[in-house]
Amino acid sequence: MIIIKSRDEIQKMARASRIVVKALQAIRGILSPGITTGEIEKIAEEIIYSEGGTPTFKGYRGYPASLCVSVNEEVVHGIPSLERRLNQGDIVSIDIGVTCQGYIGDAAVTLPVGKVSEEASRLMRVTEEALYAGIEMARPGNRLSDISHAIQAHAEAAGYSVVRAFVGHGVGKTLHEEPQVPNFGPPGKGPRLKAGMTLAIEPMVNEGSYHVVILDDGWTARTRDGRLSAHFEHTVHITDNGPEILTKWS
Ligand code: MF3
Ligand code: CO
């Protein structure tokens, strides 16, 4: 069952989502060669707590940190560490979930560290575009897989692949609600979308093949072929007037 949120619930998700955006913007402001992923985690935690939120990921299914920070060939669920220093030319995906008054906002963005290669820039741009192509389909009357298909079509048209092993999800009082939102598949399948549904849409796009492997830490997923991966995510509220992005950046 896909939960339809009330206006009050949407407002709470919007509040949590604004904290997510604040943390992401602060990280963007300080991201530079030499910083560690553990320091990024500390900065985000300070903002989350001072804004009255709690980090949703911490302890979720045993996840040991507040953020996922995934560098270069890492796809998702990179565990922040004070030992992991970022270098000029890296691309780094920052994924943040915040709970506030019992409701969750979830978003991710991939950012350049200093000056990055043309190839890395293009991968980030296309992945964000794929997210927006999916969001564009998040309208009442469309079917769930219309989102999935739009994402896949955009990424593959650019010569990339979409990760199969991880998918987007409904979000609300819990981080992962029904439905799963794959980033691939034929159009016109699955449940019909309705106003009041809230989805975390999150394409992970690889330069090479879509296969991933999990590192020995039990969490970090990286591309099997070692090539780059990018990840963008928004929490989206479906309204009668179309998609409303709750985690929108200014
Ligand atoms: N945005 C990711 C997701 O929705 C991050 C989850 S990390 C976890 O799956 F630790 F909370 F699992
Ligand atoms: Co998510």
Short mmCIF file of C-alpha atoms and ligand atoms in Angstrom, two decimals:
data_model
loop_
_atom_site.label_atom_id
_atom_site.label_comp_id
_atom_site.label_asym_id
_atom_site.label_seq_id
_atom_site.Cartn_x
_atom_site.Cartn_y
_atom_site.Cartn_z
CA MET A 1 0.00 0.00 0.00
CA ILE A 2 1.30 3.43 -0.92
CA ILE A 3 0.63 5.94 1.84
CA ILE A 4 -1.08 9.19 0.85
CA LYS A 5 0.10 12.05 3.05
CA SER A 6 -2.09 14.77 4.55
CA ARG A 7 -1.23 18.43 4.16
CA ASP A 8 0.11 18.43 7.72
CA GLU A 9 2.37 15.47 6.99
CA ILE A 10 3.69 17.13 3.84
CA GLN A 11 4.54 20.22 5.87
CA LYS A 12 6.54 18.10 8.29
CA MET A 13 8.37 16.39 5.43
CA ALA A 14 9.07 19.81 3.96
CA ARG A 15 10.58 20.93 7.27
CA ALA A 16 12.85 17.87 7.43
CA SER A 17 13.75 18.40 3.78
CA ARG A 18 14.78 22.02 4.41
CA ILE A 19 17.27 20.78 7.00
CA VAL A 20 18.65 18.31 4.47
CA VAL A 21 19.13 21.16 2.00
CA LYS A 22 20.83 23.36 4.61
CA ALA A 23 23.30 20.61 5.38
CA LEU A 24 23.99 19.91 1.70
CA GLN A 25 24.55 23.58 0.98
CA ALA A 26 26.93 23.93 3.92
CA ILE A 27 28.91 20.94 2.66
CA ARG A 28 29.06 22.38 -0.83
CA GLY A 29 30.44 25.58 0.69
CA ILE A 30 33.35 23.90 2.47
CA LEU A 31 34.14 21.06 0.08
CA SER A 32 37.74 21.33 -1.07
CA PRO A 33 40.80 19.12 -1.58
CA GLY A 34 42.21 17.88 1.74
CA ILE A 35 38.98 17.63 3.71
CA THR A 36 38.08 14.18 5.06
CA THR A 37 34.71 12.53 4.60
CA GLY A 38 34.54 12.26 8.41
CA GLU A 39 34.80 16.05 8.71
CA ILE A 40 31.96 16.40 6.24
CA GLU A 41 29.87 14.13 8.46
CA LYS A 42 30.60 16.31 11.53
CA ILE A 43 29.56 19.49 9.73
CA ALA A 44 26.31 17.93 8.58
CA GLU A 45 25.52 16.55 12.03
CA GLU A 46 26.01 19.96 13.64
CA ILE A 47 23.54 21.53 11.25
CA ILE A 48 21.02 18.71 11.52
CA TYR A 49 20.97 18.81 15.33
CA SER A 50 21.03 22.59 15.64
CA GLU A 51 18.01 22.77 13.32
CA GLY A 52 16.08 20.34 15.51
CA GLY A 53 16.44 17.27 13.34
CA THR A 54 18.03 13.88 13.77
CA PRO A 55 20.09 11.99 11.17
CA THR A 56 17.78 9.30 9.82
CA PHE A 57 20.50 6.97 8.55
CA LYS A 58 22.37 6.61 11.85
CA GLY A 59 21.54 3.15 13.18
CA TYR A 60 19.18 2.39 10.31
CA ARG A 61 19.63 -1.36 9.76
CA GLY A 62 22.88 -0.93 11.65
CA TYR A 63 24.33 1.78 9.39
CA PRO A 64 27.13 3.37 11.47
CA ALA A 65 27.01 7.04 10.33
CA SER A 66 24.72 10.01 9.71
CA LEU A 67 25.67 10.48 6.07
CA CYS A 68 26.63 8.41 3.09
CA VAL A 69 29.71 9.87 1.39
CA SER A 70 30.68 7.95 -1.73
CA VAL A 71 33.79 8.91 -3.69
CA ASN A 72 34.48 8.34 -7.43
CA GLU A 73 33.85 4.63 -8.18
CA GLU A 74 31.86 4.29 -4.96
CA VAL A 75 28.17 4.20 -5.87
CA VAL A 76 26.32 4.58 -2.56
CA HIS A 77 26.52 3.95 1.19
CA GLY A 78 30.14 5.09 1.60
CA ILE A 79 30.85 5.34 5.33
CA PRO A 80 32.44 8.67 6.33
CA SER A 81 35.88 8.42 7.91
CA LEU A 82 38.42 10.85 9.33
CA GLU A 83 41.05 8.81 7.46
CA ARG A 84 39.49 9.33 4.04
CA ARG A 85 40.87 12.53 2.54
CA LEU A 86 39.39 13.97 -0.64
CA ASN A 87 41.66 14.96 -3.52
CA GLN A 88 41.41 17.51 -6.26
CA GLY A 89 39.52 15.92 -9.16
CA ASP A 90 37.40 13.57 -7.04
CA ILE A 91 33.64 13.52 -7.35
CA VAL A 92 31.79 12.88 -4.13
CA SER A 93 28.19 11.88 -3.56
CA ILE A 94 26.66 13.15 -0.33
CA ASP A 95 23.43 11.47 0.76
CA ILE A 96 21.54 12.85 3.77
CA GLY A 97 18.34 11.84 5.53
CA VAL A 98 16.82 13.97 8.29
CA THR A 99 13.94 13.16 10.61
CA CYS A 100 12.04 16.10 12.12
CA GLN A 101 8.81 15.78 14.10
CA GLY A 102 8.58 12.18 12.98
CA TYR A 103 8.86 12.85 9.25
CA ILE A 104 11.76 12.37 6.87
CA GLY A 105 13.44 14.21 4.01
CA ASP A 106 16.07 12.38 1.93
CA ALA A 107 18.32 13.83 -0.77
CA ALA A 108 21.68 13.30 -2.42
CA VAL A 109 23.94 15.28 -4.67
CA THR A 110 27.26 14.56 -6.35
CA LEU A 111 29.76 17.40 -6.12
CA PRO A 112 33.18 18.10 -7.67
CA VAL A 113 36.22 18.44 -5.42
CA GLY A 114 38.15 21.32 -6.93
CA LYS A 115 38.57 21.06 -10.67
CA VAL A 116 37.39 17.76 -12.13
CA SER A 117 37.73 16.13 -15.56
CA GLU A 118 35.36 16.82 -18.43
CA GLU A 119 34.23 13.17 -18.22
CA ALA A 120 33.37 13.45 -14.53
CA SER A 121 31.46 16.73 -15.09
CA ARG A 122 29.45 15.18 -17.87
CA LEU A 123 28.54 12.15 -15.75
CA MET A 124 27.33 14.39 -12.92
CA ARG A 125 25.34 16.61 -15.27
CA VAL A 126 23.64 13.69 -17.05
CA THR A 127 22.79 11.98 -13.74
CA GLU A 128 21.13 15.13 -12.40
CA GLU A 129 19.29 15.54 -15.69
CA ALA A 130 18.12 11.91 -15.44
CA LEU A 131 16.76 12.65 -11.96
CA TYR A 132 14.84 15.65 -13.32
CA ALA A 133 13.54 13.59 -16.26
CA GLY A 134 12.15 11.12 -13.72
CA ILE A 135 10.70 13.84 -11.49
CA GLU A 136 8.93 15.33 -14.53
CA MET A 137 6.93 12.09 -14.80
CA ALA A 138 5.85 12.16 -11.12
CA ARG A 139 2.30 13.30 -11.88
CA PRO A 140 -1.16 11.98 -11.02
CA GLY A 141 -2.37 9.58 -13.71
CA ASN A 142 1.08 8.45 -14.79
CA ARG A 143 2.31 5.05 -13.73
CA LEU A 144 5.24 4.45 -11.42
CA SER A 145 7.49 2.98 -14.10
CA ASP A 146 7.08 6.08 -16.25
CA ILE A 147 9.51 7.65 -13.77
CA SER A 148 11.86 4.65 -14.01
CA HIS A 149 11.81 4.61 -17.78
CA ALA A 150 12.48 8.34 -18.17
CA ILE A 151 15.55 8.05 -15.94
CA GLN A 152 16.95 5.04 -17.78
CA ALA A 153 16.29 6.51 -21.22
CA HIS A 154 18.12 9.73 -20.38
CA ALA A 155 21.14 8.02 -18.84
CA GLU A 156 21.50 5.41 -21.58
CA ALA A 157 21.09 7.97 -24.37
CA ALA A 158 24.27 9.55 -23.01
CA GLY A 159 26.08 6.18 -23.11
CA TYR A 160 25.86 5.42 -19.38
CA SER A 161 24.20 2.64 -17.39
CA VAL A 162 21.78 2.83 -14.45
CA VAL A 163 22.48 0.80 -11.33
CA ARG A 164 20.02 -2.06 -10.76
CA ALA A 165 21.01 -3.15 -7.25
CA PHE A 166 19.64 -0.02 -5.50
CA VAL A 167 16.38 1.80 -6.13
CA GLY A 168 14.40 4.82 -4.98
CA HIS A 169 11.54 4.46 -2.54
CA GLY A 170 8.47 5.91 -0.92
CA VAL A 171 9.42 8.06 2.07
CA GLY A 172 7.49 9.59 4.97
CA LYS A 173 7.36 8.44 8.57
CA THR A 174 9.88 5.76 7.64
CA LEU A 175 12.87 6.00 5.31
CA HIS A 176 11.78 3.20 3.02
CA GLU A 177 8.08 2.89 2.33
CA GLU A 178 6.29 1.37 -0.62
CA PRO A 179 6.74 1.60 -3.50
CA GLN A 180 10.24 0.81 -4.67
CA VAL A 181 11.20 3.23 -7.44
CA PRO A 182 13.60 1.52 -9.87
CA ASN A 183 15.72 3.67 -12.17
CA PHE A 184 15.09 1.33 -15.11
CA GLY A 185 12.25 -0.50 -16.80
CA PRO A 186 9.59 -0.16 -19.48
CA PRO A 187 7.06 2.69 -19.23
CA GLY A 188 3.39 2.26 -18.32
CA LYS A 189 3.77 -0.35 -15.54
CA GLY A 190 3.09 -0.42 -11.83
CA PRO A 191 0.67 1.57 -9.69
CA ARG A 192 -0.93 4.75 -10.92
CA LEU A 193 0.52 7.85 -9.23
CA LYS A 194 -1.75 9.93 -7.02
CA ALA A 195 -1.59 13.34 -5.37
CA GLY A 196 -0.22 13.04 -1.83
CA MET A 197 2.30 10.31 -2.62
CA THR A 198 5.88 11.12 -1.61
CA LEU A 199 8.79 9.47 -3.38
CA ALA A 200 12.56 9.59 -2.97
CA ILE A 201 13.73 9.36 -6.57
CA GLU A 202 17.44 8.55 -6.74
CA PRO A 203 19.24 7.48 -9.89
CA MET A 204 22.76 6.08 -9.57
CA VAL A 205 24.43 6.29 -12.97
CA ASN A 206 27.67 4.53 -13.96
CA GLU A 207 30.15 5.44 -16.66
CA GLY A 208 30.71 1.76 -17.43
CA SER A 209 28.59 -1.29 -16.58
CA TYR A 210 25.81 -1.14 -13.98
CA HIS A 211 27.25 -3.94 -11.84
CA VAL A 212 28.29 -3.13 -8.29
CA VAL A 213 30.18 -4.96 -5.57
CA ILE A 214 29.97 -4.42 -1.81
CA LEU A 215 33.18 -3.72 0.10
CA ASP A 216 34.29 -5.64 3.21
CA ASP A 217 32.76 -2.95 5.47
CA GLY A 218 29.41 -4.51 4.52
CA TRP A 219 28.00 -1.21 3.20
CA THR A 220 30.04 0.63 0.60
CA ALA A 221 28.92 -0.24 -2.91
CA ARG A 222 31.36 0.45 -5.73
CA THR A 223 31.29 -0.16 -9.47
CA ARG A 224 32.56 -3.62 -10.38
CA ASP A 225 34.64 -2.19 -13.24
CA GLY A 226 36.11 0.61 -11.11
CA ARG A 227 34.76 3.37 -13.33
CA LEU A 228 32.99 6.47 -11.99
CA SER A 229 29.46 6.63 -10.61
CA ALA A 230 27.21 9.58 -9.72
CA HIS A 231 24.07 9.80 -7.57
CA PHE A 232 21.38 12.47 -7.24
CA GLU A 233 18.22 12.23 -5.14
CA HIS A 234 15.22 14.37 -4.26
CA THR A 235 12.21 13.86 -2.04
CA VAL A 236 9.24 14.61 -4.28
CA HIS A 237 5.60 15.26 -3.36
CA ILE A 238 3.13 14.44 -6.13
CA THR A 239 0.45 17.14 -6.40
CA ASP A 240 -2.47 17.76 -8.76
CA ASN A 241 -0.29 20.45 -10.32
CA GLY A 242 2.65 18.10 -10.85
CA PRO A 243 5.77 17.27 -8.88
CA GLU A 244 6.79 19.40 -5.91
CA ILE A 245 10.45 18.90 -4.95
CA LEU A 246 10.62 19.14 -1.15
CA THR A 247 14.44 19.05 -1.10
CA LYS A 248 14.88 21.70 -3.78
CA TRP A 249 18.03 23.81 -3.63
CA SER A 250 17.79 27.52 -4.27
N1 MF3 B 1 19.31 7.46 0.33
C1 MF3 B 1 19.72 6.12 0.65
C2 MF3 B 1 18.52 5.23 0.71
O1 MF3 B 1 17.45 5.73 0.74
C3 MF3 B 1 20.53 6.09 1.89
C4 MF3 B 1 20.24 5.06 2.90
S1 MF3 B 1 21.61 4.81 3.89
C5 MF3 B 1 21.10 3.86 5.16
O2 MF3 B 1 18.62 4.03 0.66
F1 MF3 B 1 22.06 3.68 5.90
F2 MF3 B 1 20.20 4.49 5.81
F3 MF3 B 1 20.61 2.72 4.70
CO CO B 2 16.88 7.45 -0.45
#
